[in-house]
C-alpha cells in the first residue's frame, strides 16, 4: 500500500490493509489478509464502474434493477418454496387418489392449496427478476437473459391447470389429477439444491487455487 498510495498523508496501519483486502479480495479470511493481485483490483474497479458490484451481498436488496439472490429474504423465500414442494409431494397424490374435497372451493382447499399455488406463481416472478453470476463472476441483470436461464419446469409448476379445468366445468376428480404438474416444483428445487452445492464447491476450489498461486 505504501507504493500504491504514495501521496496518502496518514500512516498506513494494519486496519487499512485489512479494509483494502476486504474490498479487493472479499473471500479471503478477515483475520489473515492475503496478497491482492493487480487483476483482482482491476476486476473490482471494472464491476464498480459497471454498477453491478454489491457491497455486502446479503445486505443489498437489489443489483441494479433486479433482485439480489443472496439477500437474506430471498434465502428465506427459497426455504418457503421448498416447503411448498414438500407439501405438493404429500398433498397432490393424496388429493388425486382419494378426492378429499367435494369442490375446489372447499374452505380447507382454499386455505391450503390456493395459498401454496399463489406462492408458486410468485416464485416464477421472483426467479424472472433475480440476477445471477455468469462464468466470469459478473452479475447479469438483463431480464431476457434471466428468463432464458430459468428452468421450464418452474413455470410449468405454476400453471393453474386445475383452476382452468374447474372454470370449464370439469369434475372435482379431474381437477385433482390436473394438479400433478405441481410435483415439478419438487424436481426443480432438488435439482437446484444439488447444483448449488456443486457450484459452491467449485468456487471454493477455484479460490483455493488462486490463493495458492498468489502465495
mmCIF file of C-alpha atoms in Angstrom:
data_model
loop_
_atom_site.group_PDB
_atom_site.id
_atom_site.type_symbol
_atom_site.label_atom_id
_atom_site.label_comp_id
_atom_site.label_asym_id
_atom_site.label_seq_id
_atom_site.Cartn_x
_atom_site.Cartn_y
_atom_site.Cartn_z
ATOM 1 C CA UNK A 1 0.000 0.000 0.000
ATOM 2 C CA UNK A 2 2.921 2.350 0.581
ATOM 3 C CA UNK A 3 3.814 2.168 -3.119
ATOM 4 C CA UNK A 4 0.194 2.258 -4.264
ATOM 5 C CA UNK A 5 -0.784 5.288 -2.152
ATOM 6 C CA UNK A 6 2.459 7.209 -2.130
ATOM 7 C CA UNK A 7 0.626 10.520 -1.581
ATOM 8 C CA UNK A 8 -1.503 9.237 1.320
ATOM 9 C CA UNK A 9 -0.889 11.800 4.119
ATOM 10 C CA UNK A 10 -1.504 9.445 7.055
ATOM 11 C CA UNK A 11 0.375 6.390 8.346
ATOM 12 C CA UNK A 12 -0.894 3.119 6.862
ATOM 13 C CA UNK A 13 -1.963 0.748 9.621
ATOM 14 C CA UNK A 14 -2.983 -2.905 9.765
ATOM 15 C CA UNK A 15 -6.609 -1.808 9.721
ATOM 16 C CA UNK A 16 -6.076 -0.093 6.363
ATOM 17 C CA UNK A 17 -4.530 -3.270 4.977
ATOM 18 C CA UNK A 18 -7.477 -5.348 6.222
ATOM 19 C CA UNK A 19 -10.021 -2.946 4.706
ATOM 20 C CA UNK A 20 -8.159 -2.926 1.387
ATOM 21 C CA UNK A 21 -8.048 -6.715 1.296
ATOM 22 C CA UNK A 22 -11.728 -6.983 2.226
ATOM 23 C CA UNK A 23 -12.715 -4.807 -0.741
ATOM 24 C CA UNK A 24 -10.493 -6.327 -3.401
ATOM 25 C CA UNK A 25 -10.344 -9.928 -2.121
ATOM 26 C CA UNK A 26 -13.680 -10.432 -0.299
ATOM 27 C CA UNK A 27 -13.367 -14.221 0.024
ATOM 28 C CA UNK A 28 -10.070 -14.050 1.888
ATOM 29 C CA UNK A 29 -10.150 -14.693 5.670
ATOM 30 C CA UNK A 30 -10.525 -11.488 7.664
ATOM 31 C CA UNK A 31 -8.018 -12.459 10.352
ATOM 32 C CA UNK A 32 -5.239 -13.291 7.883
ATOM 33 C CA UNK A 33 -5.226 -10.901 4.884
ATOM 34 C CA UNK A 34 -3.729 -12.310 1.704
ATOM 35 C CA UNK A 35 -1.801 -10.543 -1.055
ATOM 36 C CA UNK A 36 -4.047 -8.818 -3.597
ATOM 37 C CA UNK A 37 -3.191 -9.286 -7.258
ATOM 38 C CA UNK A 38 -3.468 -6.421 -9.704
ATOM 39 C CA UNK A 39 -6.039 -8.455 -11.650
ATOM 40 C CA UNK A 40 -8.264 -8.509 -8.540
ATOM 41 C CA UNK A 41 -8.106 -4.724 -8.277
ATOM 42 C CA UNK A 42 -8.921 -4.269 -11.963
ATOM 43 C CA UNK A 43 -11.849 -6.696 -11.711
ATOM 44 C CA UNK A 44 -13.436 -4.941 -8.726
ATOM 45 C CA UNK A 45 -12.961 -1.484 -10.230
ATOM 46 C CA UNK A 46 -14.482 -2.645 -13.524
ATOM 47 C CA UNK A 47 -17.529 -4.092 -11.742
ATOM 48 C CA UNK A 48 -17.959 -0.949 -9.693
ATOM 49 C CA UNK A 49 -17.774 1.148 -12.847
ATOM 50 C CA UNK A 50 -20.439 -1.016 -14.494
ATOM 51 C CA UNK A 51 -22.693 -0.566 -11.481
ATOM 52 C CA UNK A 52 -23.113 -4.271 -10.772
ATOM 53 C CA UNK A 53 -20.938 -4.545 -7.667
ATOM 54 C CA UNK A 54 -22.752 -5.443 -4.456
ATOM 55 C CA UNK A 55 -21.255 -4.101 -1.256
ATOM 56 C CA UNK A 56 -22.112 -6.805 1.246
ATOM 57 C CA UNK A 57 -24.172 -9.140 -0.913
ATOM 58 C CA UNK A 58 -26.541 -10.310 1.814
ATOM 59 C CA UNK A 59 -27.316 -6.721 2.873
ATOM 60 C CA UNK A 60 -28.233 -5.437 -0.574
ATOM 61 C CA UNK A 61 -31.781 -5.972 -1.815
ATOM 62 C CA UNK A 62 -31.215 -5.009 -5.446
ATOM 63 C CA UNK A 63 -28.490 -5.402 -8.029
ATOM 64 C CA UNK A 64 -29.258 -2.643 -10.466
ATOM 65 C CA UNK A 65 -32.991 -3.077 -11.037
ATOM 66 C CA UNK A 66 -33.046 -6.823 -10.318
ATOM 67 C CA UNK A 67 -33.284 -8.764 -7.078
ATOM 68 C CA UNK A 68 -30.160 -9.892 -5.281
ATOM 69 C CA UNK A 69 -30.337 -13.721 -4.995
ATOM 70 C CA UNK A 70 -28.030 -13.587 -1.964
ATOM 71 C CA UNK A 71 -30.268 -11.243 0.003
ATOM 72 C CA UNK A 72 -31.484 -12.698 3.280
ATOM 73 C CA UNK A 73 -35.186 -12.503 2.452
ATOM 74 C CA UNK A 74 -34.578 -14.314 -0.857
ATOM 75 C CA UNK A 75 -32.848 -17.123 1.026
ATOM 76 C CA UNK A 76 -35.886 -17.406 3.322
ATOM 77 C CA UNK A 77 -38.155 -17.365 0.272
ATOM 78 C CA UNK A 78 -36.280 -20.391 -1.083
ATOM 79 C CA UNK A 79 -36.961 -22.177 2.185
ATOM 80 C CA UNK A 80 -40.668 -21.375 1.792
ATOM 81 C CA UNK A 81 -40.682 -22.721 -1.773
ATOM 82 C CA UNK A 82 -39.057 -25.942 -0.592
ATOM 83 C CA UNK A 83 -41.856 -26.255 1.950
ATOM 84 C CA UNK A 84 -44.334 -25.760 -0.893
ATOM 85 C CA UNK A 85 -42.622 -28.510 -2.865
ATOM 86 C CA UNK A 86 -42.762 -30.849 0.131
ATOM 87 C CA UNK A 87 -46.466 -30.047 0.608
ATOM 88 C CA UNK A 88 -47.168 -30.854 -3.043
ATOM 89 C CA UNK A 89 -45.234 -34.112 -2.690
ATOM 90 C CA UNK A 90 -47.667 -35.198 0.059
ATOM 91 C CA UNK A 91 -50.924 -33.487 -0.856
ATOM 92 C CA UNK A 92 -51.126 -33.809 -4.656
ATOM 93 C CA UNK A 93 -51.084 -37.650 -4.824
ATOM 94 C CA UNK A 94 -53.499 -37.869 -1.879
ATOM 95 C CA UNK A 95 -55.931 -35.456 -3.474
ATOM 96 C CA UNK A 96 -55.782 -37.211 -6.841
ATOM 97 C CA UNK A 97 -56.281 -40.665 -5.315
ATOM 98 C CA UNK A 98 -58.837 -40.025 -2.561
ATOM 99 C CA UNK A 99 -60.572 -36.753 -3.601
ATOM 100 C CA UNK A 100 -60.930 -35.466 -0.020
ATOM 101 C CA UNK A 101 -62.839 -32.324 -1.035
ATOM 102 C CA UNK A 102 -66.200 -32.191 -2.751
ATOM 103 C CA UNK A 103 -65.327 -28.942 -4.519
ATOM 104 C CA UNK A 104 -62.377 -26.777 -5.488
ATOM 105 C CA UNK A 105 -63.999 -24.070 -3.381
ATOM 106 C CA UNK A 106 -63.948 -26.118 -0.189
ATOM 107 C CA UNK A 107 -62.623 -23.908 2.670
ATOM 108 C CA UNK A 108 -59.847 -26.363 3.507
ATOM 109 C CA UNK A 109 -58.717 -26.472 -0.117
ATOM 110 C CA UNK A 110 -58.732 -22.690 -0.353
ATOM 111 C CA UNK A 111 -56.738 -22.312 2.868
ATOM 112 C CA UNK A 112 -54.021 -24.758 1.791
ATOM 113 C CA UNK A 113 -53.830 -25.453 -1.930
ATOM 114 C CA UNK A 114 -54.664 -21.923 -3.020
ATOM 115 C CA UNK A 115 -52.076 -20.365 -0.678
ATOM 116 C CA UNK A 116 -49.293 -22.631 -1.948
ATOM 117 C CA UNK A 117 -50.405 -22.111 -5.548
ATOM 118 C CA UNK A 118 -50.071 -18.346 -5.126
ATOM 119 C CA UNK A 119 -46.575 -18.814 -3.678
ATOM 120 C CA UNK A 120 -45.637 -20.934 -6.693
ATOM 121 C CA UNK A 121 -46.787 -18.227 -9.107
ATOM 122 C CA UNK A 122 -44.932 -15.549 -7.141
ATOM 123 C CA UNK A 123 -41.831 -17.737 -7.250
ATOM 124 C CA UNK A 124 -41.788 -17.558 -11.054
ATOM 125 C CA UNK A 125 -41.987 -13.759 -10.879
ATOM 126 C CA UNK A 126 -39.097 -13.657 -8.388
ATOM 127 C CA UNK A 127 -36.948 -16.007 -10.466
ATOM 128 C CA UNK A 128 -37.591 -13.909 -13.576
ATOM 129 C CA UNK A 129 -36.338 -10.810 -11.755
ATOM 130 C CA UNK A 130 -33.335 -12.246 -9.875
ATOM 131 C CA UNK A 131 -29.814 -11.515 -11.087
ATOM 132 C CA UNK A 132 -27.251 -14.269 -11.476
ATOM 133 C CA UNK A 133 -23.495 -14.549 -11.930
ATOM 134 C CA UNK A 134 -22.098 -15.721 -15.242
ATOM 135 C CA UNK A 135 -18.944 -17.758 -15.792
ATOM 136 C CA UNK A 136 -16.855 -14.588 -15.398
ATOM 137 C CA UNK A 137 -18.319 -13.969 -11.933
ATOM 138 C CA UNK A 138 -20.168 -10.902 -13.173
ATOM 139 C CA UNK A 139 -23.776 -10.160 -12.360
ATOM 140 C CA UNK A 140 -26.256 -10.475 -15.215
ATOM 141 C CA UNK A 141 -29.214 -8.118 -14.842
ATOM 142 C CA UNK A 142 -30.842 -8.270 -18.282
ATOM 143 C CA UNK A 143 -34.354 -9.709 -17.941
ATOM 144 C CA UNK A 144 -34.186 -11.519 -21.296
ATOM 145 C CA UNK A 145 -31.057 -13.442 -20.270
ATOM 146 C CA UNK A 146 -32.507 -14.196 -16.834
ATOM 147 C CA UNK A 147 -35.728 -15.596 -18.331
ATOM 148 C CA UNK A 148 -33.808 -17.740 -20.826
ATOM 149 C CA UNK A 149 -31.807 -19.193 -17.940
ATOM 150 C CA UNK A 150 -34.928 -20.113 -15.943
ATOM 151 C CA UNK A 151 -35.945 -23.758 -15.776
ATOM 152 C CA UNK A 152 -39.077 -24.505 -17.770
ATOM 153 C CA UNK A 153 -40.444 -26.827 -15.009
ATOM 154 C CA UNK A 154 -40.589 -23.816 -12.669
ATOM 155 C CA UNK A 155 -43.077 -22.124 -14.954
ATOM 156 C CA UNK A 156 -44.984 -25.336 -15.692
ATOM 157 C CA UNK A 157 -45.464 -25.997 -11.972
ATOM 158 C CA UNK A 158 -47.092 -22.579 -11.603
ATOM 159 C CA UNK A 159 -49.681 -23.096 -14.362
ATOM 160 C CA UNK A 160 -53.092 -23.499 -12.655
ATOM 161 C CA UNK A 161 -54.387 -26.314 -14.842
ATOM 162 C CA UNK A 162 -56.832 -27.410 -12.143
ATOM 163 C CA UNK A 163 -58.417 -23.982 -11.906
ATOM 164 C CA UNK A 164 -58.672 -23.704 -15.674
ATOM 165 C CA UNK A 165 -60.459 -27.069 -15.727
ATOM 166 C CA UNK A 166 -62.724 -26.026 -12.852
ATOM 167 C CA UNK A 167 -63.676 -22.854 -14.729
ATOM 168 C CA UNK A 168 -64.516 -25.014 -17.752
ATOM 169 C CA UNK A 169 -66.820 -27.226 -15.684
ATOM 170 C CA UNK A 170 -64.568 -30.269 -15.177
ATOM 171 C CA UNK A 171 -65.265 -32.665 -12.326
ATOM 172 C CA UNK A 172 -63.528 -32.331 -8.980
ATOM 173 C CA UNK A 173 -61.708 -35.626 -9.561
ATOM 174 C CA UNK A 174 -60.339 -34.411 -12.898
ATOM 175 C CA UNK A 175 -59.185 -31.188 -11.277
ATOM 176 C CA UNK A 176 -57.303 -33.213 -8.682
ATOM 177 C CA UNK A 177 -55.400 -35.123 -11.371
ATOM 178 C CA UNK A 178 -54.579 -31.879 -13.169
ATOM 179 C CA UNK A 179 -52.588 -30.781 -10.108
ATOM 180 C CA UNK A 180 -49.850 -33.304 -10.916
ATOM 181 C CA UNK A 181 -47.826 -30.578 -12.619
ATOM 182 C CA UNK A 182 -47.177 -29.131 -9.132
ATOM 183 C CA UNK A 183 -44.828 -32.045 -8.488
ATOM 184 C CA UNK A 184 -42.396 -30.449 -10.953
ATOM 185 C CA UNK A 185 -41.563 -27.940 -8.236
ATOM 186 C CA UNK A 186 -40.054 -30.716 -6.139
ATOM 187 C CA UNK A 187 -37.870 -31.829 -9.048
ATOM 188 C CA UNK A 188 -36.685 -28.323 -9.882
ATOM 189 C CA UNK A 189 -35.699 -27.380 -6.357
ATOM 190 C CA UNK A 190 -34.000 -30.666 -5.547
ATOM 191 C CA UNK A 191 -32.002 -30.250 -8.765
ATOM 192 C CA UNK A 192 -31.136 -26.644 -7.928
ATOM 193 C CA UNK A 193 -30.024 -27.648 -4.444
ATOM 194 C CA UNK A 194 -27.559 -30.212 -5.809
ATOM 195 C CA UNK A 195 -26.369 -27.824 -8.493
ATOM 196 C CA UNK A 196 -25.905 -25.049 -5.959
ATOM 197 C CA UNK A 197 -23.750 -27.270 -3.737
ATOM 198 C CA UNK A 198 -21.586 -28.255 -6.690
ATOM 199 C CA UNK A 199 -21.238 -24.629 -7.760
ATOM 200 C CA UNK A 200 -20.207 -23.553 -4.262
ATOM 201 C CA UNK A 201 -17.643 -26.347 -4.087
ATOM 202 C CA UNK A 202 -16.260 -25.340 -7.489
ATOM 203 C CA UNK A 203 -15.944 -21.703 -6.412
ATOM 204 C CA UNK A 204 -14.185 -22.829 -3.244
ATOM 205 C CA UNK A 205 -11.673 -24.884 -5.223
ATOM 206 C CA UNK A 206 -11.045 -22.013 -7.634
ATOM 207 C CA UNK A 207 -10.467 -19.606 -4.763
ATOM 208 C CA UNK A 208 -8.090 -22.060 -3.047
ATOM 209 C CA UNK A 209 -6.065 -22.498 -6.225
ATOM 210 C CA UNK A 210 -5.952 -18.744 -6.667
ATOM 211 C CA UNK A 211 -4.681 -18.197 -3.137
ATOM 212 C CA UNK A 212 -2.017 -20.891 -3.579
ATOM 213 C CA UNK A 213 -0.875 -19.244 -6.808
ATOM 214 C CA UNK A 214 -0.658 -15.843 -5.106
ATOM 215 C CA UNK A 215 1.297 -17.168 -2.150
#
